[in-house]
Short mmCIF file of N, CA and C in Angstrom, two decimals:
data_model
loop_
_atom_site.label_atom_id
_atom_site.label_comp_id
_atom_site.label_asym_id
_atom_site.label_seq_id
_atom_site.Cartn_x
_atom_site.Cartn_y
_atom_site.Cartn_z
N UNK A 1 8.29 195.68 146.41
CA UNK A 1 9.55 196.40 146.31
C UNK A 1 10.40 195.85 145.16
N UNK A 2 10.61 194.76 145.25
CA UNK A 2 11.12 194.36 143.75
C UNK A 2 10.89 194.39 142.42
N UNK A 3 9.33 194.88 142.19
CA UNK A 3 8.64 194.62 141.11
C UNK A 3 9.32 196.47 140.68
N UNK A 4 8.82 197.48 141.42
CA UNK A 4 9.36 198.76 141.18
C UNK A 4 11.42 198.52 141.00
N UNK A 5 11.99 197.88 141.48
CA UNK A 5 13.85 197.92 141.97
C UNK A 5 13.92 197.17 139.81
N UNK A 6 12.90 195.99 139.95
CA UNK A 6 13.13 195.70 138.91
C UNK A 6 12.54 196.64 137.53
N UNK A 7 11.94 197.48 137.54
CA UNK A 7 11.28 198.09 136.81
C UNK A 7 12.11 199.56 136.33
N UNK A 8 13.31 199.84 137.32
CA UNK A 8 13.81 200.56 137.13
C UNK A 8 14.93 200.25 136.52
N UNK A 9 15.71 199.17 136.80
CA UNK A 9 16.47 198.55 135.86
C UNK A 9 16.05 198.30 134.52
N UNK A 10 15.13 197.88 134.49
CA UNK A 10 14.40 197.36 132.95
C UNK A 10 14.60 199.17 132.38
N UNK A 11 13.80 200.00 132.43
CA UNK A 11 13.82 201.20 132.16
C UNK A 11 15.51 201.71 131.70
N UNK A 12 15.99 201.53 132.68
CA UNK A 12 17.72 202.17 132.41
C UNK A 12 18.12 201.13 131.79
N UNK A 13 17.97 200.02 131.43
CA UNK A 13 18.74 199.16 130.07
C UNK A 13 17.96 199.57 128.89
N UNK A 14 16.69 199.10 128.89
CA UNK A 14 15.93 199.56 127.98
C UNK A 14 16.36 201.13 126.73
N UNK A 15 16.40 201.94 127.71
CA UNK A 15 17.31 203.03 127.23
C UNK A 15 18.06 202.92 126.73
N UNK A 16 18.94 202.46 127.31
CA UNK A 16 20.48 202.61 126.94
C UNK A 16 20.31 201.26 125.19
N UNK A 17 19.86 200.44 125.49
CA UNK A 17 19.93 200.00 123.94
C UNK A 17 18.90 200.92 123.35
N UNK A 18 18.21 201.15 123.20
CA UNK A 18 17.47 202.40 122.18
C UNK A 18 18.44 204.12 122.25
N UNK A 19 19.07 204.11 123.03
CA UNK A 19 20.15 204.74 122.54
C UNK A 19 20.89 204.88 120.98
N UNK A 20 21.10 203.44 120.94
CA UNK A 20 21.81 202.92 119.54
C UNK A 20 21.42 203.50 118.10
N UNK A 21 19.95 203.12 118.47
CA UNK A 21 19.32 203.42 117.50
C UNK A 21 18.20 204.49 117.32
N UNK A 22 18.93 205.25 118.13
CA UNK A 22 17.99 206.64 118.29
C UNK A 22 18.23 207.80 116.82
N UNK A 23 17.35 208.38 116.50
CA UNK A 23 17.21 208.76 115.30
C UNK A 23 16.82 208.44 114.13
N UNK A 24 16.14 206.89 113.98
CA UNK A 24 15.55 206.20 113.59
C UNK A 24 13.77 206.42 114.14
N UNK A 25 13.13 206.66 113.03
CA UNK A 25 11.45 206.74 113.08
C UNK A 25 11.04 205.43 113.71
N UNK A 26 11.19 204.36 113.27
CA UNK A 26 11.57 202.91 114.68
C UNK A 26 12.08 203.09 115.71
N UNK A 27 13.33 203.81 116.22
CA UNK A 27 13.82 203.71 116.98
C UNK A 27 13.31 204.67 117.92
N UNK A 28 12.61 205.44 117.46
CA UNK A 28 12.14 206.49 118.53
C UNK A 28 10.54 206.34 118.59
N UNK A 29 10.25 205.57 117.86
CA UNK A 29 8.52 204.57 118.33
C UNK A 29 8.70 203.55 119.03
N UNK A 30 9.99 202.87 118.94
CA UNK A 30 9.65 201.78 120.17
C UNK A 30 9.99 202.30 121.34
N UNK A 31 10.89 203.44 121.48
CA UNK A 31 11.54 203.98 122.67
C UNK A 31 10.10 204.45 123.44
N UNK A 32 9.67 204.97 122.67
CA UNK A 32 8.51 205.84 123.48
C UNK A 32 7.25 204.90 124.28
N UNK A 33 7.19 203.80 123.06
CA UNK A 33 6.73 202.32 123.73
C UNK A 33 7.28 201.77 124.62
N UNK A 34 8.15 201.71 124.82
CA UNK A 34 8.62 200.77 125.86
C UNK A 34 8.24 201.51 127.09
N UNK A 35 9.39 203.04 127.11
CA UNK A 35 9.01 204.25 127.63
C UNK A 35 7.96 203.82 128.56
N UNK A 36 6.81 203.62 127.67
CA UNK A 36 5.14 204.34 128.20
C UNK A 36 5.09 203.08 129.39
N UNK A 37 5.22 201.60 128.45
CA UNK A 37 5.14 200.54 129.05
C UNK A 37 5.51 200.44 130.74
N UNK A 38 7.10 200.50 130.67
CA UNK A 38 7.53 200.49 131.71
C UNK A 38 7.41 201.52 133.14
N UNK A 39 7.04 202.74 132.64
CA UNK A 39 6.56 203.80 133.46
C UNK A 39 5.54 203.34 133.98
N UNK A 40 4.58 202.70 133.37
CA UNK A 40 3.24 202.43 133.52
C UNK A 40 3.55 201.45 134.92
N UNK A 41 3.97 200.22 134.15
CA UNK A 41 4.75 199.34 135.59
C UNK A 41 5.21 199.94 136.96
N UNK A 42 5.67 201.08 136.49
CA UNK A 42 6.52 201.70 138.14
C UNK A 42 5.43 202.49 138.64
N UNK A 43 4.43 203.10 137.89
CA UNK A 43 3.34 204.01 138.58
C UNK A 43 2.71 202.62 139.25
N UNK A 44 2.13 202.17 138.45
CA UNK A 44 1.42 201.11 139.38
C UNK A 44 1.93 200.40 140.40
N UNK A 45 2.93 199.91 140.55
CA UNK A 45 3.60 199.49 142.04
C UNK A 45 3.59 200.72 142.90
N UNK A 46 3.71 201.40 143.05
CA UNK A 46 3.70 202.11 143.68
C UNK A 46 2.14 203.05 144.32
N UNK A 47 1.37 203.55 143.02
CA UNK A 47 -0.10 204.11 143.36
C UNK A 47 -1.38 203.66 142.95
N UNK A 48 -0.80 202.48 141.94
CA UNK A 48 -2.16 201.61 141.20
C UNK A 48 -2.51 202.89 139.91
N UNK A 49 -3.42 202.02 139.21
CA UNK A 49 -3.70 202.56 138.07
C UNK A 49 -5.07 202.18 138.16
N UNK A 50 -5.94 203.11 137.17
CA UNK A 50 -6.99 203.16 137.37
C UNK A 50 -7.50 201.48 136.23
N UNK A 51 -8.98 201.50 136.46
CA UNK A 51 -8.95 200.33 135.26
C UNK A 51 -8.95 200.19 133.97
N UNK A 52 -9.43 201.37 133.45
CA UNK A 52 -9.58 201.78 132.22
C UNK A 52 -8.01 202.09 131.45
N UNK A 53 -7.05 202.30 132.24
CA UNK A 53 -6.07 202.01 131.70
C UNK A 53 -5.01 200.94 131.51
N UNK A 54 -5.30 199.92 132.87
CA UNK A 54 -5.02 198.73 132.59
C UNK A 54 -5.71 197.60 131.52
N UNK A 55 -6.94 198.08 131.31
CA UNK A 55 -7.50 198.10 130.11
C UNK A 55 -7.10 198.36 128.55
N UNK A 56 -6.60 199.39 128.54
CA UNK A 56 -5.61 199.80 127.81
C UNK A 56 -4.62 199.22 127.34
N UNK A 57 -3.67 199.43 128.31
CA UNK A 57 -2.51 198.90 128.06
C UNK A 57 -2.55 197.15 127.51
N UNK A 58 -3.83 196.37 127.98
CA UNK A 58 -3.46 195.26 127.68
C UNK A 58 -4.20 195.09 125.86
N UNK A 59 -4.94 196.52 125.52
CA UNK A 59 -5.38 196.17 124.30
C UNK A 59 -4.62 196.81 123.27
N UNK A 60 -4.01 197.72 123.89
CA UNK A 60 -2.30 198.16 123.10
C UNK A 60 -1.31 197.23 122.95
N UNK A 61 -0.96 195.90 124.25
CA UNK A 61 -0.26 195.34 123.95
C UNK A 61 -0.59 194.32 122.75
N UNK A 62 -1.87 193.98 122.89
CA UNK A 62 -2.60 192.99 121.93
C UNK A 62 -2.19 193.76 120.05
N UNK A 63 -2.90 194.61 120.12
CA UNK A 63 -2.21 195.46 118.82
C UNK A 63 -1.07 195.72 118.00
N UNK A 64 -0.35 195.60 118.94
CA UNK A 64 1.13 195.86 119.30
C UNK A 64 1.80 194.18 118.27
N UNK A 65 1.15 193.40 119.57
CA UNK A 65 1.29 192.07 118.98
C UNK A 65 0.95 191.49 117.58
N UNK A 66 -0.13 191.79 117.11
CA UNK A 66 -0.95 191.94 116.09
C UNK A 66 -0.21 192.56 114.43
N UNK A 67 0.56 193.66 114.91
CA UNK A 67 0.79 194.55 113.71
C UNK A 67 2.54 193.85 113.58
N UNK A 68 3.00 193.70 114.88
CA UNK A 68 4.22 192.63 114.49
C UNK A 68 3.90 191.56 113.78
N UNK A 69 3.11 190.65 113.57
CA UNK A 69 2.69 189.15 113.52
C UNK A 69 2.63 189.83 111.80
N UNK A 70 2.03 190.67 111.78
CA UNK A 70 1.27 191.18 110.07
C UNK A 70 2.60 191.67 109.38
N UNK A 71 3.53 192.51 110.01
CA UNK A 71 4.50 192.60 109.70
C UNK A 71 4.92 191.70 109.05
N UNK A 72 5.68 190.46 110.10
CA UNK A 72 6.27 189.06 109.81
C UNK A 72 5.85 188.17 108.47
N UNK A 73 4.33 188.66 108.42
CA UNK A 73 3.60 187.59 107.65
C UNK A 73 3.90 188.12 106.25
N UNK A 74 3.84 189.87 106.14
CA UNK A 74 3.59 190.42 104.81
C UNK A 74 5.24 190.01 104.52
N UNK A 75 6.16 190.64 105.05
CA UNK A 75 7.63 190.46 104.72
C UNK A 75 8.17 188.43 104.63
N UNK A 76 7.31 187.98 104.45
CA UNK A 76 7.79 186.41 104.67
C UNK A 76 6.96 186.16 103.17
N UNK A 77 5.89 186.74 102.96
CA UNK A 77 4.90 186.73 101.46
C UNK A 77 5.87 187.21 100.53
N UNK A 78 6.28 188.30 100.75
CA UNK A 78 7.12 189.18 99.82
C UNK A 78 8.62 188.65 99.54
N UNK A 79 8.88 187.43 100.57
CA UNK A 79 10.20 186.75 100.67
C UNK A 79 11.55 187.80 101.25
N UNK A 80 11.24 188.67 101.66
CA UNK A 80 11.92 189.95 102.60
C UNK A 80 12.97 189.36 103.47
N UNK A 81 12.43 188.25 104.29
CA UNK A 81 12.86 188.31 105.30
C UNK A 81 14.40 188.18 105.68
N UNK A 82 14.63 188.82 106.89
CA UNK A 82 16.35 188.28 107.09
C UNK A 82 16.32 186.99 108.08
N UNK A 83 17.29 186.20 108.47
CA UNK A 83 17.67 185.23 109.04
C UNK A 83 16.83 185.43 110.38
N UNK A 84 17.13 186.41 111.30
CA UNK A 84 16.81 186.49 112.32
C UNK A 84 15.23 186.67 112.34
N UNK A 85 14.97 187.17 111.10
CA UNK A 85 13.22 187.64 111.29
C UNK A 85 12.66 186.61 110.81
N UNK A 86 13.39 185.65 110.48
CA UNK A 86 12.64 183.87 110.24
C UNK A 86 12.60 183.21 111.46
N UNK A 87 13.17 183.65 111.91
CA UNK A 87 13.54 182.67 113.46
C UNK A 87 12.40 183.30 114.24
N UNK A 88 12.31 184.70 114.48
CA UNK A 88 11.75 185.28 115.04
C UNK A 88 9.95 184.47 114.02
N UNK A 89 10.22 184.89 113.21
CA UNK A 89 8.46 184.54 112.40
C UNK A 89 8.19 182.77 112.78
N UNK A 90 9.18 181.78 112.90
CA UNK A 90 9.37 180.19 113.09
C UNK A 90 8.61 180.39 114.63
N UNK A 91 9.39 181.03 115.12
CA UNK A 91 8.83 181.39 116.92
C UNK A 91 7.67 181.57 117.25
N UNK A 92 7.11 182.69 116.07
CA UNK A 92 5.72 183.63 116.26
C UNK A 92 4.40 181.95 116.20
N UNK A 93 4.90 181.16 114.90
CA UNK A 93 3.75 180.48 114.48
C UNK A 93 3.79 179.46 115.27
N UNK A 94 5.21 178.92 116.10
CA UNK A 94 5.36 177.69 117.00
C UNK A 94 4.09 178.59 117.99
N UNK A 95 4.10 180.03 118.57
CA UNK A 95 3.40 180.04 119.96
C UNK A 95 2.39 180.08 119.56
N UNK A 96 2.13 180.40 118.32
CA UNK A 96 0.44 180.49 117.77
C UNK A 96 -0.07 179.19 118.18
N UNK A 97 0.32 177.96 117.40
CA UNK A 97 0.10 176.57 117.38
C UNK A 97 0.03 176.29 118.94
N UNK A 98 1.32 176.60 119.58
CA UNK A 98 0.89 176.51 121.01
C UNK A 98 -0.44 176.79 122.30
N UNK A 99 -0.32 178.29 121.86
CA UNK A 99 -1.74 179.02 122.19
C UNK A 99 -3.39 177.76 122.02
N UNK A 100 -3.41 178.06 120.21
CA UNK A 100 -4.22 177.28 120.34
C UNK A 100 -4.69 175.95 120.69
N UNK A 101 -3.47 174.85 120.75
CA UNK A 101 -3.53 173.27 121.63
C UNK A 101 -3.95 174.16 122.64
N UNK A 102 -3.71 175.08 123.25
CA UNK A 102 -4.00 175.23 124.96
C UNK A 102 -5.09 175.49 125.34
N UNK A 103 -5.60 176.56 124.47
CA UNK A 103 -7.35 177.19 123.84
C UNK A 103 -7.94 175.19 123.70
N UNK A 104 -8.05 174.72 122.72
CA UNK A 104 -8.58 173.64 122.90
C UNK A 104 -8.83 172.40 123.64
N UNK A 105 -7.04 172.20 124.87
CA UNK A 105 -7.29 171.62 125.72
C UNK A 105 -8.32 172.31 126.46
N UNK A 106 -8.09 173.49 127.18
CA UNK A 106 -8.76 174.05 128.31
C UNK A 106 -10.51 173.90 127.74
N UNK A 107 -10.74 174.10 126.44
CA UNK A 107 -12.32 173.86 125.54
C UNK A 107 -12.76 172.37 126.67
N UNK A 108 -11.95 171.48 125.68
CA UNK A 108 -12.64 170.05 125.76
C UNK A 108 -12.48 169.47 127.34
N UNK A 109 -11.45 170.06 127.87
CA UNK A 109 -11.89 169.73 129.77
C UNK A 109 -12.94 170.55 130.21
N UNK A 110 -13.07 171.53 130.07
CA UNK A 110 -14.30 172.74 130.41
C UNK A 110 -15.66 171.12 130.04
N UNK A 111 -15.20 171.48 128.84
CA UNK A 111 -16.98 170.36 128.13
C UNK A 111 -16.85 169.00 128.66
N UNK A 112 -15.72 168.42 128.90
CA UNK A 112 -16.46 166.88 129.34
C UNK A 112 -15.74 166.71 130.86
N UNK A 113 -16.00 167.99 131.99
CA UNK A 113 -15.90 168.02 132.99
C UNK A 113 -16.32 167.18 133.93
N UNK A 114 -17.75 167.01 133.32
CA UNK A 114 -18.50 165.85 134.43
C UNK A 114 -18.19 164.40 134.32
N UNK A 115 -17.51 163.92 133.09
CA UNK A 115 -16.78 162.82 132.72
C UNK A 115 -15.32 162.58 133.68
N UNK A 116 -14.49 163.34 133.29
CA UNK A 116 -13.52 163.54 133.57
C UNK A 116 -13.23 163.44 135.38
N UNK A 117 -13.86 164.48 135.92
CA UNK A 117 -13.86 164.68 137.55
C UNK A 117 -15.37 164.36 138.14
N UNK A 118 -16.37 164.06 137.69
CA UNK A 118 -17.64 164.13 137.78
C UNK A 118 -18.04 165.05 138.73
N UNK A 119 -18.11 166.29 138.09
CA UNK A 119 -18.78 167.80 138.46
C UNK A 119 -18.80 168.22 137.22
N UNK A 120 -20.39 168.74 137.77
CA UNK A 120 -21.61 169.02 137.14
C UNK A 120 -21.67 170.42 137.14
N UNK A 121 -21.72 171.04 136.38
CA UNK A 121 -21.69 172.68 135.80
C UNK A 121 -23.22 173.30 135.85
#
């Protein structure tokens, strides 16, 4: 019940700032994104979603992620950037760096498991 109470809130704020900037070719691609996103959230609490679209959605979000990051990178090459989209790009490469320490811890405990806890894979 909360996950839908909260999903509907998210939706009606969500809006209301893309409001602002409605009429904008951005502003009415992320609307429709978010849009899709959050609908998606309230169908599924409620009737589930099939898998192929939770499938989806998580390789849209990946993309999604992806074409921001390329964004950041080309406009930071080109020296573009504004204040906030440095902070925002400072952010992007701290979680990258993060990600991967985490990718490599989880590697090297996986591999010297039987050392570590002695169990045997």
């Amino acid at each position: 019940m909360e996950k839908q109470i909260a999903s509907i809130f998210f939706l009606l704020g969500f809006n209301y700032l893309m409001i602002n900037s409605w009429g904008t070719r951005k502003g009415i691609f992320v609307a429709l994104i978010g849009n899709y996103f959050l609908l998606s959230i309230l169908i599924e609490s409620y009737f589930g979603l099939p898998k192929f679209i939770e499938d989806f959605n998580a390789l849209f979000m990946l993309v999604i992620c992806i074409l921001g990051t390329y964004n950041l990178w080309h406009k930071n090459k080109a020296g573009i950037l504004t204040e906030y989209e440095k902070r925002g790009w400072i952010l992007t490469r701290t979680f990258l760096v993060l990600f991967i320490l985490a990718v490599l811890v989880f590697a090297l405990i996986f591999i010297f498991m039987e050392y570590i806890y002695g169990i045997y894979i």
